[in-house]
Amino acid sequence: MKKFYVLSLLCLASGLVSAQDVIYRCGNEYTNNVSQAKAKGCKPVDGSGVTVIHGTRPSGGNAPAAAAKPKPASSSASSAPAPARSDNAAQKARDSDARAILQGELNKAQARLSELKAEYNDGNPVRTALELRNPQGYPERVAKLKADITRQESDIAGIRRELDRLPAVN
């Protein structure tokens, strides 16, 4: 009897502990701190729990700090900083690599488009053996081919826009 009494007290205590873990929602933030929740006027969340996934921080925060540093006075006005030249060469190399990759993607997309257009045959693709036995599959395949051609043309236009954004190769 004593064991049953102790066991029931333990179950009751564990239920109270989990009942104290109320989660409050304050706009887009969640907290389990009761005093903070009351101060902000947060509402309790119904349900089993909340999963929060933290995003990444933007890496652009370093640029203003670098610009705020005072530059040391140079004894010679004609000397150019060496890192700027290496950065410029590295940037040109990256741009060249990006252009080569995009050009390769453009060539693949254009080849795929020509294949799709040949198969589409101006809206009259050749019927397959399966489509001769099941005529319903033919209009579905024609619609899919048309949608694929439209998507491929859109992809080609996007790749060309990206190529136009890159600086010209000297």
Coordinates of N, CA, C and O in Angstrom, one line a residue:
M1 N 0.8 -1.2 0.0 CA 0.0 0.0 0.0 C 0.9 1.3 0.0 O 0.5 2.2 -0.7
K2 N 2.0 1.2 0.8 CA 2.9 2.4 0.8 C 3.5 2.6 -0.5 O 3.7 3.8 -0.9
K3 N 3.9 1.5 -1.2 CA 4.5 1.7 -2.5 C 3.5 2.3 -3.5 O 3.9 3.1 -4.3
F4 N 2.3 1.9 -3.4 CA 1.3 2.5 -4.3 C 1.1 4.0 -4.0 O 1.0 4.8 -4.9
Y5 N 1.1 4.4 -2.7 CA 1.0 5.8 -2.3 C 2.1 6.6 -2.8 O 2.0 7.7 -3.4
V6 N 3.4 6.1 -2.7 CA 4.6 6.8 -3.1 C 4.6 6.9 -4.7 O 4.9 7.9 -5.2
L7 N 4.2 5.8 -5.3 CA 4.1 5.8 -6.8 C 3.1 6.8 -7.3 O 3.4 7.6 -8.2
S8 N 2.0 6.9 -6.7 CA 1.0 7.9 -7.1 C 1.4 9.3 -6.8 O 1.2 10.2 -7.6
L9 N 2.2 9.6 -5.7 CA 2.7 10.9 -5.5 C 3.8 11.3 -6.5 O 3.8 12.4 -6.9
L10 N 4.6 10.3 -6.9 CA 5.6 10.6 -7.9 C 5.0 10.9 -9.2 O 5.4 11.8 -10.0
C11 N 3.9 10.2 -9.6 CA 3.2 10.5 -10.9 C 2.6 11.9 -10.8 O 2.6 12.6 -11.8
L12 N 2.0 12.2 -9.7 CA 1.4 13.5 -9.5 C 2.4 14.6 -9.6 O 2.2 15.6 -10.2
A13 N 3.6 14.4 -8.9 CA 4.6 15.4 -8.9 C 5.2 15.6 -10.3 O 5.5 16.7 -10.8
S14 N 5.3 14.5 -11.1 CA 5.9 14.7 -12.5 C 4.8 15.4 -13.3 O 5.2 16.2 -14.2
G15 N 3.6 15.2 -13.1 CA 2.5 15.9 -13.8 C 2.6 17.4 -13.5 O 2.4 18.2 -14.4
L16 N 2.8 17.8 -12.3 CA 2.9 19.2 -11.9 C 4.1 19.9 -12.5 O 4.1 21.0 -12.9
V17 N 5.2 19.1 -12.6 CA 6.4 19.7 -13.1 C 6.2 20.0 -14.6 O 6.6 21.1 -15.1
S18 N 5.6 19.1 -15.4 CA 5.4 19.4 -16.8 C 4.3 20.4 -16.9 O 4.3 21.2 -17.9
A19 N 3.4 20.6 -16.0 CA 2.3 21.6 -16.1 C 2.9 23.0 -15.9 O 2.4 24.0 -16.4
Q20 N 4.1 23.1 -15.2 CA 4.7 24.4 -15.0 C 5.4 24.9 -16.2 O 5.8 26.0 -16.3
D21 N 5.7 24.0 -17.2 CA 6.4 24.4 -18.4 C 5.5 25.0 -19.4 O 5.3 24.4 -20.5
V22 N 4.8 26.1 -19.1 CA 3.9 26.7 -20.0 C 4.8 27.6 -20.9 O 5.6 28.3 -20.5
I23 N 4.5 27.6 -22.2 CA 5.2 28.4 -23.2 C 4.3 29.5 -23.6 O 3.1 29.3 -23.9
Y24 N 4.9 30.7 -23.6 CA 4.2 31.9 -24.0 C 4.7 32.4 -25.3 O 5.9 32.4 -25.6
R25 N 3.8 33.0 -26.1 CA 4.1 33.5 -27.4 C 4.0 35.0 -27.3 O 3.0 35.6 -27.0
C26 N 5.1 35.7 -27.7 CA 5.1 37.2 -27.7 C 5.4 37.6 -29.1 O 6.6 37.8 -29.5
G27 N 4.4 37.7 -29.9 CA 4.7 38.1 -31.3 C 5.3 36.9 -32.0 O 4.7 35.8 -32.1
N28 N 6.5 37.1 -32.5 CA 7.3 36.0 -33.2 C 8.3 35.3 -32.2 O 9.0 34.5 -32.6
E29 N 8.3 35.7 -31.0 CA 9.2 35.1 -30.0 C 8.4 34.2 -29.0 O 7.2 34.5 -28.7
Y30 N 9.1 33.2 -28.5 CA 8.5 32.3 -27.5 C 9.4 32.4 -26.2 O 10.6 32.5 -26.3
T31 N 8.7 32.2 -25.1 CA 9.4 32.2 -23.8 C 8.7 31.3 -22.8 O 7.5 31.1 -23.0
N32 N 9.4 30.8 -21.8 CA 8.8 30.1 -20.7 C 9.0 30.8 -19.4 O 8.7 30.3 -18.4
N33 N 9.5 32.0 -19.5 CA 9.7 32.9 -18.3 C 8.4 33.6 -18.0 O 8.0 34.5 -18.8
V34 N 7.7 33.3 -16.9 CA 6.4 33.8 -16.6 C 6.5 35.3 -16.4 O 5.6 36.0 -16.9
S35 N 7.5 35.8 -15.7 CA 7.5 37.3 -15.4 C 7.7 38.1 -16.7 O 7.1 39.1 -16.9
Q36 N 8.6 37.6 -17.5 CA 8.8 38.2 -18.8 C 7.6 38.2 -19.7 O 7.2 39.2 -20.4
A37 N 6.9 37.1 -19.7 CA 5.6 36.9 -20.5 C 4.5 37.9 -20.0 O 3.8 38.5 -20.8
K38 N 4.4 38.0 -18.6 CA 3.4 38.9 -18.1 C 3.7 40.4 -18.4 O 2.9 41.2 -18.7
A39 N 5.0 40.7 -18.4 CA 5.5 42.1 -18.6 C 5.2 42.5 -20.1 O 4.8 43.6 -20.4
K40 N 5.3 41.5 -21.0 CA 5.1 41.8 -22.4 C 3.7 41.6 -22.8 O 3.3 41.9 -24.0
G41 N 2.9 41.0 -22.0 CA 1.5 40.7 -22.3 C 1.4 39.5 -23.3 O 0.6 39.5 -24.2
C42 N 2.2 38.5 -23.1 CA 2.2 37.3 -24.0 C 1.1 36.4 -23.7 O 0.5 36.4 -22.6
K43 N 0.7 35.6 -24.7 CA -0.3 34.6 -24.6 C 0.2 33.2 -24.5 O 1.2 32.9 -25.2
P44 N -0.4 32.4 -23.6 CA 0.1 31.0 -23.5 C -0.2 30.2 -24.8 O -1.2 30.4 -25.5
V45 N 0.7 29.3 -25.2 CA 0.6 28.5 -26.4 C -0.1 27.2 -26.0 O 0.4 26.5 -25.1
D46 N -1.1 26.8 -26.7 CA -1.7 25.5 -26.5 C -1.0 24.5 -27.4 O -0.6 24.8 -28.5
G47 N -0.8 23.3 -26.9 CA -0.1 22.3 -27.7 C 1.0 21.7 -26.9 O 1.3 22.0 -25.7
S48 N 1.7 20.7 -27.5 CA 2.7 20.0 -26.8 C 4.0 20.7 -26.7 O 4.7 20.6 -25.7
G49 N 4.4 21.6 -27.6 CA 5.6 22.3 -27.5 C 5.9 23.1 -28.8 O 5.1 23.0 -29.7
V50 N 7.0 23.8 -28.8 CA 7.3 24.7 -29.9 C 8.7 24.3 -30.3 O 9.6 24.1 -29.5
T51 N 9.0 24.2 -31.6 CA 10.3 24.0 -32.1 C 10.8 25.3 -32.8 O 10.1 25.8 -33.6
V52 N 11.9 25.8 -32.3 CA 12.5 27.0 -32.9 C 13.7 26.7 -33.6 O 14.6 26.0 -33.1
I53 N 13.8 27.2 -34.8 CA 15.0 27.0 -35.7 C 15.6 28.3 -35.9 O 15.0 29.2 -36.5
H54 N 16.8 28.5 -35.4 CA 17.5 29.8 -35.5 C 18.1 29.9 -36.9 O 18.7 29.0 -37.4
G55 N 17.9 31.1 -37.5 CA 18.5 31.3 -38.9 C 19.9 31.7 -38.8 O 20.5 31.9 -37.7
T56 N 20.6 31.9 -39.9 CA 22.0 32.3 -39.9 C 22.0 33.8 -39.9 O 21.1 34.5 -40.4
R57 N 23.1 34.3 -39.4 CA 23.3 35.8 -39.4 C 23.9 36.2 -40.7 O 24.7 35.5 -41.3
P58 N 23.5 37.4 -41.2 CA 24.1 37.9 -42.5 C 25.5 38.2 -42.3 O 25.9 38.7 -41.2
S59 N 26.3 38.0 -43.3 CA 27.8 38.2 -43.2 C 28.2 39.6 -43.6 O 29.3 39.9 -43.7
G60 N 27.2 40.4 -44.0 CA 27.5 41.8 -44.5 C 27.9 42.8 -43.4 O 28.2 43.9 -43.6
G61 N 27.9 42.3 -42.1 CA 28.2 43.2 -41.0 C 29.6 43.7 -40.9 O 30.0 44.6 -40.2
N62 N 30.6 43.0 -41.6 CA 32.0 43.4 -41.5 C 32.3 44.6 -42.3 O 33.3 45.3 -42.0
A63 N 31.6 44.9 -43.3 CA 32.0 46.0 -44.2 C 31.9 47.4 -43.5 O 32.9 48.2 -43.7
P64 N 30.9 47.8 -42.7 CA 30.9 49.1 -42.1 C 32.1 49.2 -41.1 O 32.6 50.2 -40.9
A65 N 32.4 48.1 -40.4 CA 33.5 48.2 -39.5 C 34.9 48.4 -40.2 O 35.7 49.2 -39.7
A66 N 35.0 47.8 -41.3 CA 36.3 48.1 -42.1 C 36.3 49.5 -42.6 O 37.4 50.1 -42.7
A67 N 35.2 50.0 -43.0 CA 35.2 51.4 -43.5 C 35.4 52.4 -42.4 O 35.9 53.5 -42.7
A68 N 35.0 52.1 -41.2 CA 35.2 53.0 -40.1 C 36.6 53.2 -39.6 O 36.9 54.1 -38.9
K69 N 37.5 52.2 -39.9 CA 38.8 52.3 -39.4 C 39.6 53.4 -40.2 O 39.5 53.5 -41.4
P70 N 40.4 54.2 -39.4 CA 41.2 55.2 -40.1 C 42.3 54.6 -40.9 O 42.9 53.6 -40.4
K71 N 42.6 55.1 -42.1 CA 43.7 54.6 -42.9 C 45.0 55.3 -42.5 O 45.0 56.5 -42.3
P72 N 46.1 54.5 -42.4 CA 47.3 55.2 -42.1 C 47.8 56.0 -43.2 O 47.6 55.8 -44.4
A73 N 48.5 57.1 -42.9 CA 49.0 58.0 -43.9 C 50.1 57.3 -44.7 O 51.0 56.7 -44.1
S74 N 50.1 57.5 -46.0 CA 51.1 56.9 -46.8 C 52.2 58.0 -47.2 O 51.9 59.1 -47.4
S75 N 53.4 57.5 -47.2 CA 54.5 58.4 -47.5 C 54.6 58.7 -49.0 O 55.1 59.7 -49.4
S76 N 54.1 57.8 -49.8 CA 54.1 57.9 -51.2 C 52.7 57.8 -51.8 O 52.0 56.8 -51.6
A77 N 52.3 58.8 -52.5 CA 50.9 58.9 -53.1 C 50.8 58.0 -54.3 O 49.7 57.6 -54.7
S78 N 51.9 57.7 -55.0 CA 51.8 56.9 -56.2 C 51.8 55.4 -56.0 O 51.5 54.6 -56.9
S79 N 52.1 54.9 -54.8 CA 52.0 53.5 -54.5 C 50.6 53.0 -54.3 O 49.9 53.5 -53.5
A80 N 50.2 52.0 -55.0 CA 48.9 51.4 -54.9 C 49.0 50.2 -53.9 O 50.0 49.5 -53.9
P81 N 47.9 49.9 -53.2 CA 48.0 48.8 -52.2 C 48.0 47.5 -53.0 O 47.2 47.3 -53.9
A82 N 48.8 46.6 -52.6 CA 49.0 45.3 -53.2 C 47.7 44.4 -53.1 O 47.3 43.8 -54.0
P83 N 47.0 44.4 -51.9 CA 45.8 43.6 -51.8 C 44.7 43.9 -52.9 O 44.0 43.1 -53.3
A84 N 44.6 45.2 -53.2 CA 43.6 45.6 -54.2 C 43.8 44.9 -55.5 O 42.9 44.5 -56.2
R85 N 45.1 44.8 -55.9 CA 45.4 44.2 -57.2 C 45.1 42.7 -57.2 O 44.5 42.1 -58.1
S86 N 45.4 42.0 -56.1 CA 45.2 40.6 -56.0 C 43.6 40.3 -55.8 O 43.1 39.4 -56.4
D87 N 42.9 41.2 -55.1 CA 41.5 41.1 -55.0 C 40.9 41.3 -56.4 O 39.9 40.5 -56.8
N88 N 41.4 42.2 -57.2 CA 40.8 42.5 -58.5 C 41.0 41.3 -59.4 O 40.1 40.9 -60.1
A89 N 42.2 40.7 -59.3 CA 42.5 39.5 -60.2 C 41.7 38.3 -59.7 O 41.2 37.6 -60.6
A90 N 41.5 38.2 -58.4 CA 40.7 37.1 -57.9 C 39.2 37.3 -58.3 O 38.5 36.3 -58.7
Q91 N 38.7 38.5 -58.3 CA 37.4 38.8 -58.7 C 37.2 38.5 -60.2 O 36.2 37.9 -60.6
K92 N 38.2 38.9 -61.0 CA 38.1 38.6 -62.4 C 38.0 37.1 -62.7 O 37.3 36.6 -63.5
A93 N 38.8 36.3 -61.9 CA 38.8 34.9 -62.1 C 37.5 34.3 -61.7 O 37.0 33.4 -62.4
R94 N 36.9 34.8 -60.6 CA 35.6 34.3 -60.2 C 34.5 34.6 -61.2 O 33.7 33.8 -61.5
D95 N 34.6 35.9 -61.7 CA 33.6 36.2 -62.8 C 33.8 35.4 -64.0 O 32.8 35.0 -64.6
S96 N 35.0 35.1 -64.4 CA 35.3 34.2 -65.5 C 34.7 32.8 -65.3 O 34.1 32.2 -66.2
D97 N 35.0 32.3 -64.1 CA 34.4 31.0 -63.8 C 32.9 31.0 -63.8 O 32.3 30.0 -64.3
A98 N 32.3 32.0 -63.2 CA 30.8 32.1 -63.2 C 30.3 32.2 -64.6 O 29.3 31.5 -65.0
R99 N 31.0 32.9 -65.5 CA 30.5 33.0 -66.9 C 30.6 31.7 -67.6 O 29.7 31.3 -68.3
A100 N 31.7 31.0 -67.3 CA 31.9 29.6 -68.0 C 30.8 28.7 -67.5 O 30.3 27.9 -68.3
I101 N 30.5 28.7 -66.2 CA 29.5 27.8 -65.7 C 28.1 28.1 -66.3 O 27.4 27.2 -66.7
L102 N 27.8 29.4 -66.3 CA 26.5 29.8 -66.8 C 26.4 29.5 -68.3 O 25.4 29.1 -68.8
Q103 N 27.5 29.7 -69.1 CA 27.5 29.4 -70.5 C 27.3 27.9 -70.7 O 26.5 27.5 -71.6
G104 N 27.9 27.1 -69.9 CA 27.7 25.6 -70.0 C 26.2 25.3 -69.7 O 25.6 24.4 -70.4
E105 N 25.6 25.9 -68.7 CA 24.2 25.7 -68.3 C 23.3 26.1 -69.5 O 22.3 25.5 -69.8
L106 N 23.7 27.3 -70.1 CA 22.9 27.8 -71.2 C 22.9 26.8 -72.4 O 21.9 26.5 -73.0
N107 N 24.1 26.3 -72.7 CA 24.2 25.3 -73.8 C 23.4 24.0 -73.5 O 22.7 23.5 -74.4
K108 N 23.4 23.5 -72.3 CA 22.6 22.4 -71.9 C 21.1 22.7 -72.0 O 20.4 21.8 -72.6
A109 N 20.7 23.8 -71.6 CA 19.3 24.2 -71.6 C 18.8 24.4 -73.1 O 17.7 23.9 -73.4
Q110 N 19.7 24.9 -73.9 CA 19.3 25.1 -75.3 C 19.2 23.7 -76.0 O 18.3 23.5 -76.8
A111 N 20.1 22.8 -75.7 CA 20.1 21.5 -76.3 C 18.8 20.8 -75.8 O 18.1 20.1 -76.7
R112 N 18.5 20.9 -74.6 CA 17.3 20.2 -74.1 C 16.0 20.8 -74.7 O 15.1 20.1 -75.1
L113 N 16.0 22.2 -74.9 CA 14.9 22.8 -75.6 C 14.7 22.3 -77.0 O 13.6 22.0 -77.5
S114 N 15.8 22.2 -77.7 CA 15.7 21.7 -79.1 C 15.2 20.2 -79.1 O 14.4 19.9 -80.0
E115 N 15.6 19.4 -78.2 CA 15.1 18.0 -78.1 C 13.6 18.0 -77.8 O 12.8 17.3 -78.4
L116 N 13.1 18.9 -76.9 CA 11.7 19.0 -76.6 C 10.9 19.5 -77.8 O 9.8 18.9 -78.0
K117 N 11.4 20.5 -78.5 CA 10.7 21.0 -79.6 C 10.6 19.9 -80.7 O 9.6 19.8 -81.4
A118 N 11.7 19.1 -80.9 CA 11.7 18.1 -81.9 C 10.7 17.0 -81.5 O 9.9 16.5 -82.4
E119 N 10.6 16.7 -80.3 CA 9.6 15.7 -79.8 C 8.2 16.2 -79.9 O 7.3 15.5 -80.2
Y120 N 8.0 17.5 -79.6 CA 6.7 18.1 -79.6 C 6.1 18.2 -81.0 O 4.9 18.1 -81.2
N121 N 7.0 18.4 -82.0 CA 6.7 18.4 -83.4 C 5.5 19.4 -83.7 O 4.5 18.9 -84.3
D122 N 5.6 20.6 -83.3 CA 4.5 21.6 -83.5 C 3.2 21.2 -83.0 O 2.1 21.4 -83.6
G123 N 3.1 20.5 -81.9 CA 1.8 20.1 -81.3 C 1.3 18.7 -81.8 O 0.3 18.3 -81.4
N124 N 2.1 18.0 -82.6 CA 1.7 16.7 -83.1 C 2.8 15.7 -82.9 O 3.4 15.2 -83.8
P125 N 3.1 15.4 -81.6 CA 4.1 14.4 -81.4 C 3.7 13.0 -81.9 O 2.5 12.7 -82.0
V126 N 4.7 12.2 -82.2 CA 4.5 10.8 -82.7 C 3.9 10.0 -81.5 O 4.4 10.1 -80.4
R127 N 2.8 9.3 -81.8 CA 2.1 8.5 -80.8 C 3.0 7.3 -80.5 O 3.5 6.6 -81.4
T128 N 3.1 6.9 -79.3 CA 3.8 5.7 -78.9 C 2.8 4.5 -78.9 O 1.6 4.7 -79.0
A129 N 3.3 3.3 -78.8 CA 2.5 2.1 -78.9 C 1.5 2.1 -77.7 O 0.4 1.7 -77.8
L130 N 2.0 2.6 -76.6 CA 1.1 2.6 -75.4 C -0.1 3.6 -75.6 O -1.2 3.3 -75.2
E131 N 0.2 4.7 -76.3 CA -0.8 5.7 -76.5 C -1.8 5.3 -77.6 O -2.9 5.7 -77.7
L132 N -1.3 4.4 -78.5 CA -2.3 3.8 -79.5 C -3.3 2.9 -78.8 O -4.5 2.9 -79.2
R133 N -2.9 2.2 -77.8 CA -3.8 1.3 -77.0 C -4.6 2.1 -76.0 O -5.8 1.8 -75.7
N134 N -4.0 3.2 -75.5 CA -4.7 4.0 -74.5 C -4.6 5.5 -74.9 O -3.7 6.2 -74.6
P135 N -5.6 5.9 -75.7 CA -5.6 7.3 -76.3 C -5.6 8.4 -75.3 O -5.2 9.5 -75.6
Q136 N -6.0 8.2 -74.0 CA -6.1 9.3 -73.1 C -4.7 9.7 -72.7 O -4.5 10.9 -72.4
G137 N -3.7 8.9 -72.8 CA -2.3 9.3 -72.5 C -1.7 10.3 -73.4 O -0.8 11.1 -73.1
Y138 N -2.2 10.3 -74.7 CA -1.6 11.2 -75.7 C -1.8 12.7 -75.4 O -0.8 13.5 -75.3
P139 N -3.0 13.2 -75.1 CA -3.2 14.6 -74.8 C -2.4 15.0 -73.5 O -2.0 16.1 -73.4
E140 N -2.3 14.1 -72.5 CA -1.6 14.4 -71.3 C -0.1 14.6 -71.6 O 0.5 15.5 -71.1
R141 N 0.4 13.7 -72.5 CA 1.8 13.9 -72.9 C 2.1 15.2 -73.7 O 3.1 15.8 -73.5
V142 N 1.1 15.5 -74.6 CA 1.3 16.7 -75.3 C 1.3 17.9 -74.4 O 2.1 18.9 -74.6
A143 N 0.4 18.0 -73.4 CA 0.3 19.1 -72.5 C 1.6 19.1 -71.6 O 2.1 20.2 -71.4
K144 N 2.1 18.0 -71.2 CA 3.4 18.0 -70.5 C 4.5 18.5 -71.3 O 5.4 19.2 -70.8
L145 N 4.6 18.1 -72.6 CA 5.7 18.6 -73.4 C 5.6 20.1 -73.6 O 6.6 20.8 -73.6
K146 N 4.4 20.6 -73.8 CA 4.2 22.0 -73.9 C 4.6 22.8 -72.7 O 5.3 23.8 -72.8
A147 N 4.3 22.3 -71.5 CA 4.7 22.9 -70.3 C 6.2 22.8 -70.1 O 6.8 23.8 -69.6
D148 N 6.8 21.7 -70.5 CA 8.3 21.5 -70.4 C 9.0 22.5 -71.3 O 10.0 23.1 -70.9
I149 N 8.4 22.7 -72.5 CA 9.0 23.7 -73.4 C 9.0 25.1 -72.9 O 9.9 25.9 -72.9
T150 N 7.8 25.5 -72.3 CA 7.6 26.8 -71.7 C 8.6 27.0 -70.5 O 9.3 28.0 -70.4
R151 N 8.7 26.0 -69.7 CA 9.7 26.1 -68.5 C 11.1 26.2 -69.0 O 11.9 27.0 -68.5
Q152 N 11.5 25.4 -70.0 CA 12.8 25.4 -70.5 C 13.2 26.8 -71.1 O 14.3 27.3 -71.0
E153 N 12.2 27.4 -71.9 CA 12.4 28.8 -72.4 C 12.6 29.8 -71.3 O 13.4 30.7 -71.4
S154 N 11.8 29.6 -70.2 CA 12.0 30.5 -69.1 C 13.3 30.3 -68.4 O 14.0 31.3 -68.0
D155 N 13.8 29.1 -68.3 CA 15.1 28.9 -67.7 C 16.2 29.5 -68.6 O 17.2 30.1 -68.1
I156 N 16.1 29.4 -69.9 CA 17.1 30.0 -70.8 C 17.1 31.5 -70.7 O 18.2 32.1 -70.6
A157 N 15.9 32.1 -70.6 CA 15.8 33.6 -70.4 C 16.5 34.0 -69.1 O 17.2 35.0 -69.0
G158 N 16.3 33.2 -68.0 CA 16.9 33.5 -66.7 C 18.4 33.4 -66.7 O 19.1 34.2 -66.2
I159 N 18.9 32.4 -67.4 CA 20.4 32.2 -67.5 C 21.0 33.3 -68.3 O 22.0 33.9 -68.0
R160 N 20.3 33.8 -69.4 CA 20.8 34.9 -70.2 C 20.8 36.2 -69.3 O 21.7 37.0 -69.5
R161 N 19.8 36.4 -68.5 CA 19.8 37.5 -67.6 C 21.0 37.5 -66.7 O 21.6 38.5 -66.4
E162 N 21.3 36.3 -66.1 CA 22.4 36.2 -65.2 C 23.7 36.5 -66.0 O 24.6 37.1 -65.4
L163 N 23.8 36.0 -67.2 CA 25.0 36.3 -68.0 C 25.2 37.8 -68.3 O 26.3 38.3 -68.3
D164 N 24.1 38.5 -68.5 CA 24.1 39.9 -68.8 C 24.5 40.7 -67.5 O 25.1 41.8 -67.6
R165 N 24.3 40.2 -66.3 CA 24.6 40.9 -65.1 C 26.1 40.8 -64.8 O 26.7 41.7 -64.1
L166 N 26.8 39.8 -65.3 CA 28.2 39.6 -65.1 C 29.0 40.7 -65.9 O 28.6 41.1 -67.0
P167 N 30.1 41.2 -65.3 CA 30.9 42.2 -66.0 C 31.5 41.6 -67.3 O 31.7 40.4 -67.4
A168 N 31.7 42.4 -68.3 CA 32.2 41.9 -69.6 C 33.7 41.4 -69.4 O 34.4 42.0 -68.6
V169 N 34.0 40.4 -70.1 CA 35.4 39.8 -70.0 C 36.3 40.7 -70.9 O 36.0 41.0 -72.1
N170 N 37.4 41.1 -70.3 CA 38.4 41.9 -71.1 C 39.4 41.1 -71.8 O 39.9 40.1 -71.4

